[in-house]
Amino acid sequence: MYRLQRTQTVPHPRREVFAFFADAANLERITPPFLGFQILTPRPIAIRAGTLIDYRIRLHGIPLTWQTRIEHYIPEDHFVDVQLRGPYRTWRHLHEFVVVPGGTEIRDTVDYELPLGPLGSLAHALFVKRQLATIFDYRRRIITELFGPGEAQRAVR
């Protein structure tokens, strides 16, 4: 099992930030174009515990379908999506939204496991870990463009 964790602070109220992430259509906006990401579930999608969402992505040119279920949903606080069908053996993504001075901290924790045992471990070391970092780096950049940098990000520049 692997874990990816990311945090990002944006200068907007938690209610507004959570609403953006709770709108499934915005996932297309924050996913890199190289994945060819498409939501297949008819819209609008009412996000709540039990909601199923179907997607299509392209991994290394191979089209794949991906289905997730919203496992937990606490408005303005957090939600969890889990993969029911897709490229990973397991995928659990916790999205948390925490009020901090100057805005909202977005916390992502992804626990995932690849199929194929030792071959999956090799694929993780060779490209999956790096590809996930690239996807979440892109996401950070788009979120910063949409919401502006948080205090910590402004201090770094």
Short mmCIF file of C-alpha atoms in Angstrom, two decimals:
data_model
loop_
_atom_site.label_atom_id
_atom_site.label_comp_id
_atom_site.label_asym_id
_atom_site.label_seq_id
_atom_site.Cartn_x
_atom_site.Cartn_y
_atom_site.Cartn_z
CA MET A 1 0.00 0.00 0.00
CA TYR A 2 1.31 3.45 -0.92
CA ARG A 3 0.29 6.88 0.33
CA LEU A 4 0.37 10.26 -1.37
CA GLN A 5 -0.29 13.34 0.77
CA ARG A 6 -0.61 16.93 -0.36
CA THR A 7 -1.72 20.15 1.30
CA GLN A 8 -2.46 23.52 -0.23
CA THR A 9 -3.82 26.69 1.32
CA VAL A 10 -6.08 29.04 -0.61
CA PRO A 11 -7.36 32.46 0.49
CA HIS A 12 -11.07 31.59 0.30
CA PRO A 13 -13.67 30.45 2.82
CA ARG A 14 -14.04 26.72 3.38
CA ARG A 15 -17.67 26.76 2.19
CA GLU A 16 -16.61 28.08 -1.22
CA VAL A 17 -13.60 25.77 -1.60
CA PHE A 18 -15.59 22.71 -0.55
CA ALA A 19 -18.38 23.59 -3.01
CA PHE A 20 -15.84 23.69 -5.85
CA PHE A 21 -14.52 20.21 -5.02
CA ALA A 22 -18.00 18.80 -4.38
CA ASP A 23 -18.95 19.65 -7.98
CA ALA A 24 -17.75 16.59 -9.92
CA ALA A 25 -17.54 18.63 -13.15
CA ASN A 26 -14.60 20.53 -11.67
CA LEU A 27 -12.53 17.35 -11.58
CA GLU A 28 -12.07 17.71 -15.34
CA ARG A 29 -10.73 21.25 -14.79
CA ILE A 30 -8.04 20.15 -12.34
CA THR A 31 -6.93 16.98 -14.14
CA PRO A 32 -4.04 17.21 -16.63
CA PRO A 33 -5.04 16.99 -20.31
CA PHE A 34 -2.66 14.06 -20.95
CA LEU A 35 -5.09 11.80 -19.02
CA GLY A 36 -7.95 12.52 -21.45
CA PHE A 37 -10.23 12.57 -18.42
CA GLN A 38 -13.99 12.47 -19.10
CA ILE A 39 -16.89 12.07 -16.71
CA LEU A 40 -19.35 9.55 -18.16
CA THR A 41 -22.04 9.87 -15.49
CA PRO A 42 -24.86 12.18 -16.63
CA ARG A 43 -24.77 15.61 -14.99
CA PRO A 44 -25.57 17.21 -12.70
CA ILE A 45 -24.16 14.73 -10.20
CA ALA A 46 -25.49 15.04 -6.66
CA ILE A 47 -22.50 14.27 -4.46
CA ARG A 48 -23.34 12.47 -1.23
CA ALA A 49 -22.43 9.21 0.49
CA GLY A 50 -23.15 6.39 -1.96
CA THR A 51 -22.90 8.46 -5.17
CA LEU A 52 -21.33 6.49 -8.04
CA ILE A 53 -19.31 8.34 -10.69
CA ASP A 54 -18.01 6.79 -13.91
CA TYR A 55 -15.01 8.25 -15.76
CA ARG A 56 -12.86 7.47 -18.76
CA ILE A 57 -9.13 8.14 -18.70
CA ARG A 58 -6.16 7.29 -20.88
CA LEU A 59 -3.09 5.85 -19.18
CA HIS A 60 -0.12 5.66 -21.52
CA GLY A 61 -2.54 5.78 -24.45
CA ILE A 62 -4.72 2.95 -23.13
CA PRO A 63 -8.37 3.91 -22.55
CA LEU A 64 -9.67 2.79 -19.15
CA THR A 65 -12.95 3.17 -17.35
CA TRP A 66 -12.89 4.11 -13.70
CA GLN A 67 -15.76 4.03 -11.25
CA THR A 68 -15.70 5.62 -7.82
CA ARG A 69 -18.15 5.69 -4.96
CA ILE A 70 -18.38 8.51 -2.46
CA GLU A 71 -17.82 6.59 0.76
CA HIS A 72 -18.12 9.48 3.24
CA TYR A 73 -19.47 12.97 2.75
CA ILE A 74 -19.56 15.61 5.48
CA PRO A 75 -20.41 18.98 3.87
CA GLU A 76 -17.70 21.64 4.20
CA ASP A 77 -15.46 19.21 6.10
CA HIS A 78 -14.41 16.19 4.04
CA PHE A 79 -15.38 13.49 1.61
CA VAL A 80 -13.83 10.19 0.55
CA ASP A 81 -13.95 8.56 -2.85
CA VAL A 82 -12.99 4.93 -3.35
CA GLN A 83 -12.34 3.15 -6.61
CA LEU A 84 -14.76 0.33 -7.37
CA ARG A 85 -13.34 -0.34 -10.84
CA GLY A 86 -10.21 1.07 -12.42
CA PRO A 87 -6.46 0.83 -12.83
CA TYR A 88 -5.58 0.38 -9.15
CA ARG A 89 -6.04 -2.62 -6.92
CA THR A 90 -7.28 -0.17 -4.28
CA TRP A 91 -7.70 3.60 -4.28
CA ARG A 92 -9.05 5.65 -1.39
CA HIS A 93 -8.86 9.45 -1.64
CA LEU A 94 -9.65 11.54 1.44
CA HIS A 95 -10.35 15.20 0.65
CA GLU A 96 -10.25 17.42 3.76
CA PHE A 97 -10.99 21.14 4.06
CA VAL A 98 -9.67 22.88 7.16
CA VAL A 99 -10.22 26.50 8.19
CA VAL A 100 -6.85 28.17 8.73
CA PRO A 101 -5.85 31.81 9.20
CA GLY A 102 -6.27 33.50 5.82
CA GLY A 103 -8.40 30.82 4.18
CA THR A 104 -8.76 27.09 3.75
CA GLU A 105 -6.22 24.31 3.77
CA ILE A 106 -6.99 21.58 1.24
CA ARG A 107 -5.61 18.22 2.35
CA ASP A 108 -5.45 15.21 0.06
CA THR A 109 -4.52 11.76 1.32
CA VAL A 110 -4.54 8.99 -1.25
CA ASP A 111 -3.95 5.41 -0.15
CA TYR A 112 -3.51 3.14 -3.13
CA GLU A 113 -2.26 -0.25 -4.15
CA LEU A 114 -1.31 -1.48 -7.59
CA PRO A 115 -2.24 -4.85 -9.08
CA LEU A 116 0.24 -7.49 -10.26
CA GLY A 117 2.29 -7.88 -7.06
CA PRO A 118 6.03 -7.43 -7.78
CA LEU A 119 5.32 -6.08 -11.29
CA GLY A 120 3.03 -3.46 -9.76
CA SER A 121 5.79 -2.52 -7.30
CA LEU A 122 8.24 -2.14 -10.17
CA ALA A 123 5.72 -0.04 -12.15
CA HIS A 124 5.26 2.16 -9.07
CA ALA A 125 9.00 2.74 -8.75
CA LEU A 126 9.49 3.35 -12.48
CA PHE A 127 6.57 5.64 -13.32
CA VAL A 128 3.35 5.48 -11.25
CA LYS A 129 4.73 7.40 -8.26
CA ARG A 130 6.13 10.09 -10.57
CA GLN A 131 2.95 10.24 -12.65
CA LEU A 132 0.78 10.76 -9.57
CA ALA A 133 3.12 13.53 -8.42
CA THR A 134 2.76 15.16 -11.86
CA ILE A 135 -1.05 14.92 -11.67
CA PHE A 136 -1.17 16.49 -8.22
CA ASP A 137 1.39 19.18 -9.19
CA TYR A 138 -0.88 20.13 -12.09
CA ARG A 139 -3.86 20.18 -9.78
CA ARG A 140 -2.01 22.49 -7.35
CA ARG A 141 -1.17 24.89 -10.17
CA ILE A 142 -4.75 25.03 -11.46
CA ILE A 143 -6.18 25.49 -7.96
CA THR A 144 -3.73 28.35 -7.38
CA GLU A 145 -4.82 29.93 -10.68
CA LEU A 146 -8.49 29.60 -9.70
CA PHE A 147 -8.30 30.56 -6.03
CA GLY A 148 -5.00 32.45 -5.71
CA PRO A 149 -2.03 31.49 -3.56
CA GLY A 150 -2.37 31.04 0.18
CA GLU A 151 -0.12 32.84 2.66
CA ALA A 152 2.55 30.13 2.69
CA GLN A 153 2.70 30.06 -1.11
CA ARG A 154 2.97 33.85 -1.31
CA ALA A 155 5.87 33.79 1.15
CA VAL A 156 7.80 31.35 -1.03
CA ARG A 157 7.68 33.52 -4.15
#
